Coordinates of C-alpha atoms in Angstrom, one line a residue:
M1 CA -30.3 -10.5 -3.5
A2 CA -27.8 -11.4 -6.2
H3 CA -27.5 -14.9 -7.5
G4 CA -26.0 -16.5 -10.6
T5 CA -22.6 -17.3 -12.1
V6 CA -20.3 -14.8 -13.7
T7 CA -18.1 -16.3 -16.4
L8 CA -14.9 -14.4 -17.2
K9 CA -13.1 -14.5 -20.5
F10 CA -9.5 -13.4 -20.1
Y11 CA -7.4 -12.2 -23.0
D12 CA -3.6 -11.8 -23.1
A13 CA -2.1 -8.9 -21.2
E14 CA -0.2 -7.8 -24.3
G15 CA -3.4 -6.6 -26.1
R16 CA -3.1 -9.1 -28.9
G17 CA -6.6 -10.5 -28.5
R18 CA -5.6 -14.1 -27.7
E19 CA -8.0 -15.8 -25.3
L20 CA -6.3 -17.5 -22.3
S21 CA -7.1 -20.9 -20.9
P22 CA -7.9 -21.0 -17.2
G23 CA -4.4 -22.2 -16.4
R24 CA -2.8 -19.6 -18.5
A25 CA -5.0 -16.8 -17.0
R26 CA -4.0 -17.9 -13.5
A27 CA -0.3 -17.9 -14.6
V28 CA -0.6 -14.3 -15.6
M29 CA -2.3 -13.4 -12.3
H30 CA 0.5 -15.1 -10.4
G31 CA 3.2 -12.9 -11.9
N32 CA 6.6 -14.3 -11.0
G33 CA 5.4 -16.8 -8.6
G34 CA 2.7 -15.2 -6.5
S35 CA -0.3 -17.0 -5.2
D36 CA -4.0 -16.6 -6.1
S37 CA -5.3 -13.1 -5.6
D38 CA -8.9 -13.3 -6.7
A39 CA -11.5 -12.0 -4.3
L40 CA -15.1 -10.8 -4.2
L41 CA -15.6 -7.4 -2.6
D42 CA -18.3 -5.1 -1.3
A43 CA -18.0 -2.5 -4.0
R44 CA -18.9 0.3 -1.5
N45 CA -16.1 -0.3 1.0
L46 CA -13.6 -2.8 -0.4
Q47 CA -14.4 -5.4 2.3
V48 CA -13.6 -8.9 1.1
L49 CA -16.7 -11.0 1.0
Q50 CA -15.1 -14.2 -0.3
G51 CA -11.5 -15.1 -1.0
Y52 CA -10.5 -17.2 -4.0
P53 CA -13.9 -17.5 -5.6
L54 CA -12.6 -18.5 -9.1
Y55 CA -13.0 -22.0 -10.4
A56 CA -12.5 -23.6 -13.7
S57 CA -15.5 -24.9 -15.6
G58 CA -15.0 -26.0 -19.1
S59 CA -12.7 -23.6 -20.9
H60 CA -13.3 -20.6 -18.6
L61 CA -12.9 -19.3 -15.1
R62 CA -16.1 -18.5 -13.2
F63 CA -17.3 -17.3 -9.8
D64 CA -20.7 -17.6 -8.1
L65 CA -22.4 -14.5 -6.7
P66 CA -22.6 -14.8 -2.8
G67 CA -26.2 -13.8 -2.5
R68 CA -25.4 -10.1 -2.6
P69 CA -23.9 -7.7 -5.2
A70 CA -20.2 -8.2 -5.4
A71 CA -17.2 -6.7 -7.2
F72 CA -14.3 -8.9 -8.4
A73 CA -10.7 -8.1 -7.7
V74 CA -7.5 -9.7 -8.9
N75 CA -3.8 -8.9 -9.6
W76 CA -3.4 -8.2 -13.3
P77 CA -0.6 -6.5 -15.3
T78 CA -0.7 -3.5 -17.6
S79 CA 2.2 -1.8 -19.4
Q80 CA 2.7 0.0 -16.1
G81 CA 3.1 -3.2 -14.1
F82 CA 0.8 -5.2 -11.9
S83 CA -2.3 -3.6 -10.3
T84 CA -5.1 -4.7 -8.1
V85 CA -7.8 -4.5 -10.8
V86 CA -11.4 -4.2 -9.6
L87 CA -14.3 -5.0 -11.7
D88 CA -17.5 -3.5 -10.1
D89 CA -19.8 -3.5 -13.1
G90 CA -20.5 0.2 -13.1
G91 CA -19.9 0.8 -9.4
Q92 CA -22.5 -1.4 -7.7
G93 CA -21.0 -4.8 -8.2
F94 CA -22.3 -7.7 -10.2
R95 CA -26.0 -8.5 -9.5
T96 CA -26.8 -11.3 -11.9
G97 CA -24.9 -14.0 -13.8
A98 CA -23.2 -12.9 -17.0
T99 CA -20.4 -13.7 -19.4
V100 CA -17.8 -10.9 -19.2
V101 CA -14.7 -10.1 -21.2
F102 CA -12.4 -9.3 -18.3
N103 CA -10.1 -6.9 -20.0
H104 CA -12.9 -4.8 -21.5
Q105 CA -14.9 -4.6 -18.2
A106 CA -11.8 -3.7 -16.3
A107 CA -11.1 -0.8 -18.7
R108 CA -14.7 0.4 -18.5
D109 CA -14.7 0.4 -14.7
A110 CA -11.3 2.0 -14.5
D111 CA -12.4 4.7 -17.0
R112 CA -15.4 5.5 -14.9
R113 CA -13.3 5.8 -11.8
L114 CA -10.9 8.1 -13.6
R115 CA -13.7 10.3 -14.8
D116 CA -15.1 10.5 -11.3
A117 CA -11.6 11.3 -10.0
L118 CA -11.2 14.2 -12.4
A119 CA -14.6 15.5 -11.5
R120 CA -13.5 15.6 -7.8
R121 CA -10.4 17.5 -8.9
P122 CA -11.6 20.4 -11.0
D123 CA -8.4 22.3 -10.2
H124 CA -6.2 19.7 -11.8
V125 CA -4.1 21.1 -14.7
K126 CA -3.9 18.4 -17.3
S127 CA -0.4 17.9 -18.7
E128 CA 0.4 16.9 -22.2
V129 CA 1.6 13.4 -20.9
F130 CA -1.8 12.8 -19.2
T131 CA -3.8 14.1 -22.1
K132 CA -2.0 11.9 -24.6
A133 CA -2.4 8.8 -22.5
Y134 CA -6.1 9.5 -21.8
R135 CA -6.8 10.2 -25.4
T136 CA -5.3 6.8 -26.3
A137 CA -7.4 5.2 -23.5
R138 CA -10.7 6.7 -24.8
S139 CA -9.9 5.7 -28.3
E140 CA -9.1 2.1 -27.5
L141 CA -12.1 1.9 -25.2
A142 CA -14.4 3.1 -28.0
R143 CA -12.9 0.4 -30.2
A144 CA -13.7 -2.2 -27.6
D145 CA -17.2 -0.9 -27.0
H146 CA -18.0 -1.2 -30.7
A147 CA -16.2 -4.5 -31.4
T148 CA -18.2 -7.3 -32.9
T149 CA -16.1 -10.1 -31.4
D150 CA -14.9 -10.9 -27.9
A151 CA -11.3 -11.2 -29.2
D152 CA -11.4 -7.6 -30.3
R153 CA -13.1 -6.6 -27.1
G154 CA -10.3 -8.3 -25.2
K155 CA -7.6 -6.8 -27.4
H156 CA -8.8 -3.2 -27.3
G157 CA -9.9 -3.5 -23.7
Q158 CA -6.4 -4.4 -22.6
R159 CA -4.9 -1.6 -24.6
A160 CA -7.4 0.8 -23.0
L161 CA -6.5 -0.6 -19.6
N162 CA -2.8 0.0 -20.3
A163 CA -3.4 3.6 -21.2
L164 CA -5.8 4.2 -18.4
D165 CA -3.3 3.0 -15.9
S166 CA -0.7 5.4 -17.3
A167 CA -3.2 8.3 -17.4
Y168 CA -4.6 7.7 -13.9
G169 CA -1.2 7.4 -12.3
Q170 CA 0.1 10.4 -14.1
M171 CA -2.8 12.5 -12.9
L172 CA -2.2 11.4 -9.3
Q173 CA 1.5 12.1 -9.5
E174 CA 1.0 15.6 -10.9
Y175 CA -1.9 16.5 -8.6
G176 CA -0.5 15.3 -5.2
P177 CA 2.2 17.9 -4.4
R178 CA 0.2 20.7 -6.0
Y179 CA -2.8 19.9 -3.8
A180 CA -0.6 19.5 -0.7
K181 CA 1.1 22.8 -1.3
A182 CA -2.2 24.6 -1.4
H183 CA -4.2 22.7 1.2
T184 CA -2.2 20.5 3.5
K185 CA -0.8 21.8 6.8
Q186 CA 2.6 20.2 7.5
P187 CA 2.7 17.4 5.0
W188 CA 5.1 14.5 5.8
T189 CA 8.0 13.4 3.5
G190 CA 9.5 10.4 5.2
L191 CA 12.5 8.0 5.1
T192 CA 13.2 4.9 7.2
V193 CA 16.4 4.1 9.0
A194 CA 16.3 0.4 9.9
D195 CA 19.9 -0.7 10.2
S196 CA 23.2 0.4 11.7
A197 CA 23.9 3.1 9.2
A198 CA 26.0 6.0 10.6
H199 CA 23.8 8.9 11.5
K200 CA 26.6 11.3 10.4
E201 CA 25.9 10.0 6.9
W202 CA 22.2 9.5 6.7
A203 CA 21.0 12.6 8.7
P204 CA 22.4 15.2 6.3
L205 CA 21.2 13.2 3.3
A206 CA 17.7 12.9 4.8
K207 CA 17.6 16.6 5.3
R208 CA 18.6 17.4 1.8
L209 CA 16.0 15.0 0.4
T210 CA 13.0 16.0 2.6
A211 CA 13.4 19.5 4.1
P212 CA 11.4 21.4 5.1
H213 CA 8.7 18.7 5.8
G214 CA 11.1 15.9 6.6
W215 CA 10.5 12.9 8.8
V216 CA 12.7 10.0 9.6
R217 CA 11.3 6.7 10.9
I218 CA 13.8 5.1 13.3
V219 CA 13.2 1.4 13.8
F220 CA 14.4 0.3 17.2
D221 CA 15.4 -3.2 16.5
P222 CA 15.2 -5.7 19.5
D223 CA 18.1 -7.6 18.0
V224 CA 20.2 -4.5 19.0
D225 CA 19.0 -4.4 22.6
H226 CA 21.4 -6.6 24.5
D227 CA 20.0 -5.5 27.9
S228 CA 17.3 -3.3 29.3
S229 CA 19.1 0.0 28.4
I230 CA 18.6 2.0 25.3
P231 CA 21.5 1.5 22.9
R232 CA 23.7 4.6 22.5
R233 CA 23.3 4.4 18.7
Y234 CA 19.6 5.1 19.1
R235 CA 20.1 8.1 21.3
E236 CA 22.6 9.5 18.9
A237 CA 20.3 8.8 15.9
V238 CA 17.4 10.7 17.4
E239 CA 19.7 13.6 18.3
A240 CA 21.2 13.7 14.8
A241 CA 17.7 13.7 13.2
H242 CA 16.5 16.6 15.4
A243 CA 19.8 18.5 14.8
A244 CA 19.1 18.2 11.1
G245 CA 15.6 19.6 11.5
L246 CA 13.9 16.3 10.9
K247 CA 10.9 15.0 12.9
V248 CA 11.1 11.5 14.2
L249 CA 8.6 8.6 14.0
G250 CA 9.7 6.0 16.5
Q251 CA 9.0 2.4 15.9
P252 CA 9.7 0.2 19.0
V253 CA 8.3 -3.1 17.6
D254 CA 8.6 -4.0 13.9
S255 CA 6.0 -6.5 12.7
T256 CA 8.7 -9.2 12.4
Y257 CA 8.9 -9.4 16.1
A258 CA 5.3 -8.6 17.2
S259 CA 4.4 -12.3 17.7
G260 CA 7.6 -13.1 19.6
H261 CA 9.7 -14.2 16.6
G262 CA 13.3 -14.3 18.0
H263 CA 12.1 -12.4 21.1
P264 CA 9.4 -14.5 22.9
G265 CA 8.6 -11.7 25.4
L266 CA 7.3 -9.4 22.7
G267 CA 4.7 -12.0 21.8
T268 CA 2.8 -11.3 25.0
R269 CA 0.6 -8.4 25.6
K270 CA 2.6 -7.5 28.7
G271 CA 5.9 -7.7 27.0
Y272 CA 4.8 -5.7 24.0
L273 CA 3.6 -2.8 26.2
A274 CA 6.7 -3.0 28.3
R275 CA 8.9 -2.3 25.2
I276 CA 6.6 0.5 24.1
K277 CA 6.9 2.1 27.5
R278 CA 10.6 1.7 27.6
Y279 CA 11.2 3.7 24.4
V280 CA 8.4 6.2 24.9
D281 CA 9.7 7.0 28.4
A282 CA 13.3 7.3 27.1
F283 CA 12.5 9.7 24.3
P284 CA 10.1 12.5 25.4
G285 CA 11.0 14.6 22.4
I286 CA 10.0 12.2 19.7
E287 CA 7.2 13.7 17.6
A288 CA 5.3 10.5 16.7
W289 CA 5.1 6.8 17.8
E290 CA 4.2 3.9 15.7
V291 CA 2.2 1.8 18.2
G292 CA 1.7 -1.1 15.7
N293 CA 3.4 -2.0 12.5
E294 CA 1.7 -4.0 9.7
V295 CA -0.8 -5.0 12.3
N296 CA -3.1 -7.0 10.0
G297 CA -0.2 -9.3 8.8
C298 CA -1.0 -12.8 9.8
W299 CA 2.6 -13.1 11.1
T300 CA 1.8 -10.6 13.9
D301 CA -1.0 -12.7 15.4
S302 CA 0.4 -16.2 14.7
R303 CA 3.2 -18.5 15.7
T304 CA 5.9 -18.1 13.1
D305 CA 8.4 -20.5 11.6
A306 CA 12.2 -20.1 11.5
D307 CA 11.9 -17.6 8.7
G308 CA 9.2 -15.5 10.4
N309 CA 6.3 -16.7 8.3
C310 CA 2.9 -17.3 10.0
T311 CA 2.0 -20.9 10.6
G312 CA -1.8 -20.5 11.1
K313 CA -1.5 -21.2 14.8
L314 CA -2.9 -18.1 16.4
L315 CA -1.5 -16.5 19.6
P316 CA -3.7 -16.6 22.7
A317 CA -6.6 -14.2 22.4
D318 CA -5.2 -11.8 25.0
D319 CA -1.9 -11.5 23.1
R320 CA -3.4 -10.5 19.7
M321 CA -2.5 -7.3 18.0
R322 CA -5.9 -5.7 18.7
N323 CA -5.0 -5.7 22.4
K324 CA -1.4 -4.7 22.0
V325 CA -2.4 -1.7 19.8
A326 CA -5.1 -0.6 22.2
D327 CA -2.6 -0.7 25.1
A328 CA 0.2 1.0 23.3
A329 CA -2.1 3.8 21.8
A330 CA -3.6 4.5 25.2
Y331 CA -0.2 4.7 26.8
V332 CA 1.3 7.1 24.3
R333 CA -1.9 9.2 24.4
A334 CA -1.8 9.5 28.2
T335 CA 2.0 9.9 28.5
R336 CA 2.9 12.0 25.5
P337 CA -0.2 14.0 24.6
R338 CA 1.8 16.2 22.2
S339 CA 3.1 13.2 20.2
Q340 CA 1.3 11.7 17.2
V341 CA 0.0 8.2 17.7
V342 CA 0.5 6.3 14.4
L343 CA -0.8 2.9 13.4
T344 CA 0.4 1.1 10.3
L345 CA -1.7 -1.4 8.3
Y346 CA -0.2 -3.7 5.7
W347 CA -1.7 -3.2 2.2
Q348 CA -3.1 -6.5 1.1
L349 CA -6.3 -7.4 -0.6
G350 CA -6.9 -10.8 -2.2
T351 CA -3.4 -12.0 -1.6
T352 CA -4.3 -13.5 1.8
D353 CA -7.3 -14.8 3.6
P354 CA -10.1 -12.3 4.1
Q355 CA -9.6 -11.8 7.8
W356 CA -6.1 -10.3 7.2
S357 CA -7.2 -8.0 4.4
V358 CA -6.8 -4.3 5.3
F359 CA -10.4 -3.2 5.7
N360 CA -11.7 -6.5 7.1
W361 CA -9.1 -6.5 9.8
A362 CA -9.6 -2.9 10.7
R363 CA -13.3 -3.2 11.1
A364 CA -13.0 -6.4 13.2
N365 CA -10.2 -5.2 15.5
L366 CA -10.2 -1.4 15.9
P367 CA -13.2 -0.4 17.9
A368 CA -14.1 3.3 18.4
R369 CA -12.4 3.6 21.7
V370 CA -9.1 2.5 20.2
R371 CA -9.5 4.7 17.1
A372 CA -10.0 7.7 19.4
D373 CA -6.4 7.3 20.6
I374 CA -4.9 7.1 17.1
D375 CA -4.0 10.3 15.1
T376 CA -2.6 8.9 11.9
V377 CA -3.2 5.6 9.9
L378 CA -0.6 4.6 7.3
L379 CA -0.4 1.8 4.8
S380 CA 2.8 -0.2 4.5
T381 CA 3.1 -0.9 0.8
W382 CA 5.2 -3.5 -0.8
L383 CA 4.1 -3.8 -4.4
E384 CA 6.1 -7.0 -5.2
D385 CA 3.9 -8.8 -2.6
A386 CA 0.6 -7.0 -3.1
P387 CA 0.2 -4.7 -6.1
M388 CA -1.8 -1.5 -5.9
G389 CA -1.4 0.4 -9.2
L390 CA -4.7 1.2 -10.7
A391 CA -6.5 0.8 -7.3
F392 CA -4.4 3.5 -5.6
D393 CA -7.0 6.3 -5.6
Q394 CA -9.8 3.9 -4.7
V395 CA -7.8 2.5 -1.8
M396 CA -6.6 5.9 -0.4
N397 CA -10.1 7.3 -0.6
Q398 CA -11.5 4.2 1.2
L399 CA -8.8 4.5 3.8
G400 CA -9.9 8.1 4.5
A401 CA -13.5 7.0 4.6
E402 CA -12.7 4.2 7.0
F403 CA -10.8 6.5 9.4
P404 CA -12.6 9.9 9.1
G405 CA -11.2 11.0 12.4
Q406 CA -7.6 10.4 11.5
R407 CA -5.1 11.6 9.0
T408 CA -3.9 8.9 6.5
G409 CA -1.0 8.2 4.2
L410 CA 1.6 5.7 3.1
G411 CA 3.9 4.1 5.6
E412 CA 7.0 2.1 4.6
L413 CA 7.6 1.7 0.9
G414 CA 10.2 -0.2 -1.0
Y415 CA 10.6 -2.2 -4.2
W416 CA 12.6 -5.3 -5.3
N417 CA 15.6 -5.8 -3.1
Q418 CA 17.3 -8.8 -1.6
D419 CA 14.7 -9.3 1.1
T420 CA 11.5 -9.1 -0.9
S421 CA 9.4 -11.6 -2.8
K422 CA 9.7 -10.1 -6.4
F423 CA 6.4 -11.7 -7.3
Y424 CA 4.9 -8.7 -9.0
W425 CA 6.8 -6.0 -11.0
A426 CA 6.0 -2.3 -11.4
F427 CA 6.8 0.1 -14.2
D428 CA 9.8 -1.7 -15.7
K429 CA 9.7 -5.5 -16.0
D430 CA 13.4 -5.8 -16.9
D431 CA 15.1 -3.2 -14.8
P432 CA 14.3 -3.3 -11.1
A433 CA 16.4 -0.1 -10.4
E434 CA 14.4 1.9 -12.9
G435 CA 11.2 0.4 -11.5
R436 CA 12.3 1.4 -8.0
R437 CA 12.8 5.0 -9.1
Q438 CA 9.4 5.2 -10.7
V439 CA 7.7 3.7 -7.7
A440 CA 9.3 6.4 -5.5
A441 CA 8.3 9.2 -7.9
R442 CA 4.7 8.0 -8.2
Y443 CA 3.9 7.0 -4.7
Y444 CA 5.6 9.9 -2.8
A445 CA 3.7 12.3 -5.0
A446 CA 0.4 10.6 -5.2
A447 CA 0.0 10.1 -1.5
L448 CA -0.1 13.9 -1.0
G449 CA -3.3 14.5 -2.9
Y450 CA -6.0 13.9 -0.4
R451 CA -7.9 16.1 2.0
F452 CA -7.2 13.8 4.9
G453 CA -3.7 12.8 3.8
V454 CA -0.3 13.5 5.3
G455 CA 1.8 11.9 2.5
G456 CA 4.3 9.9 4.6
T457 CA 6.0 7.3 2.4
F458 CA 8.9 6.2 4.5
W459 CA 11.3 4.5 2.1
W460 CA 12.5 1.4 3.9
Y461 CA 16.0 0.9 2.4
F462 CA 16.8 4.6 2.4
A463 CA 20.3 4.2 3.9
Q464 CA 21.3 1.3 1.6
E465 CA 19.8 2.4 -1.7
M466 CA 19.6 6.2 -2.0
P467 CA 23.2 7.1 -1.3
R468 CA 24.3 5.1 -4.4
D469 CA 21.4 5.9 -6.7
K470 CA 21.3 9.6 -7.8
R471 CA 18.1 9.1 -9.8
L472 CA 16.3 7.5 -6.8
R473 CA 17.3 10.5 -4.7
A474 CA 16.1 12.8 -7.4
A475 CA 12.7 11.2 -7.5
V476 CA 12.2 12.0 -3.8
R477 CA 13.7 15.5 -4.0
E478 CA 11.6 16.5 -7.0
V479 CA 8.4 15.8 -4.9
T480 CA 9.8 17.8 -2.0
D481 CA 10.7 20.7 -4.3
R482 CA 7.2 20.9 -5.6
L483 CA 6.0 21.4 -2.0

């Protein structure tokens, strides 16, 4: 049993050693307008035990242990941008009450995880960039460990955390393609086509960026379906992709419409399966089918408002995503046994109620019989809504452990455009275009570095953003070249 209260002392994210009031600490956690993201976790499997445990008492934020060991997670920035930062007190979770300098403890736990990650990768060739960042991290952490004041522990702890984020990410970016080239059969390098872009333009570009392991994810938008027939543009898109040597991941129902938003029929179990059947039957040559998109988003199982946001009023039990996924996966498995069955979860932990967090939802809604019909599990990752950053390796390892019978990877990816929240920044606070390029470079590469991984990483706004951004294209092609 674990009881007691943990008091957290937060110091500024710039590493100046200035202690933050509870209000100011929360403001930092919220980024550019995000909500609370604090959560207590099971340190062994990242299951959320309690959402939003922090409360102000006196001049500090505190949380009470829930009768069992618990790790603490929250969104917090480093010089690399926002991360999900996990404090697990040496790996087991907090077991007793204590007063903790957040920045220092975050750095100590991140350093331990990086050392463990390096031990699991004895073949990693350390670059000069990695070595410099890690040397800085170890030096700053030593200063924090030997500091005589909490202010200095906070200052040097944050500086160590900055350098650890840089070193850890650099290692993953360097290691992923090298590992996949040596160990992975048929890795995936993906792009998404989700609008009316002309296939004569995007298909050749997709080939140039992703060959010879290229995939294109074609989103079959119900707003385009004006009757029961398959639109000609979709038949031409699939043909163009195959002619370019690309494999196709077909997505009949985007999460936006899964609860019936704009298309009431899709909100029912019967209607959802009917649409899956219509597209699977029409395209026998498609290599993979996404039977559920962002399935743990609350908007997929709830009535939504005019903007597509969940209202909290759940759909009838029979129409929930767990049943829709089970039906769709079973149908594809039986009808197209040579096609991959793909399920996409939405990366979120702490930014929503526990029931919608990735691993909580999966354990509650994906029984063994359904998992048996699924080949590949992907994470849809939108960093401006739910940062990952320092937690990337931890999350991807846990995804593999959660689905040991499946291959895993990243699903759709994008960063800061007209349709996104822009709550949390990554890599470059002042230049979203540069941040976008670095997100692509980091995540396309890092996703490849796992025994159970496929890579994936289907950039959502490929047709809109990549044709006009040479450096964004280069970020993807560089990863492909290393394969």
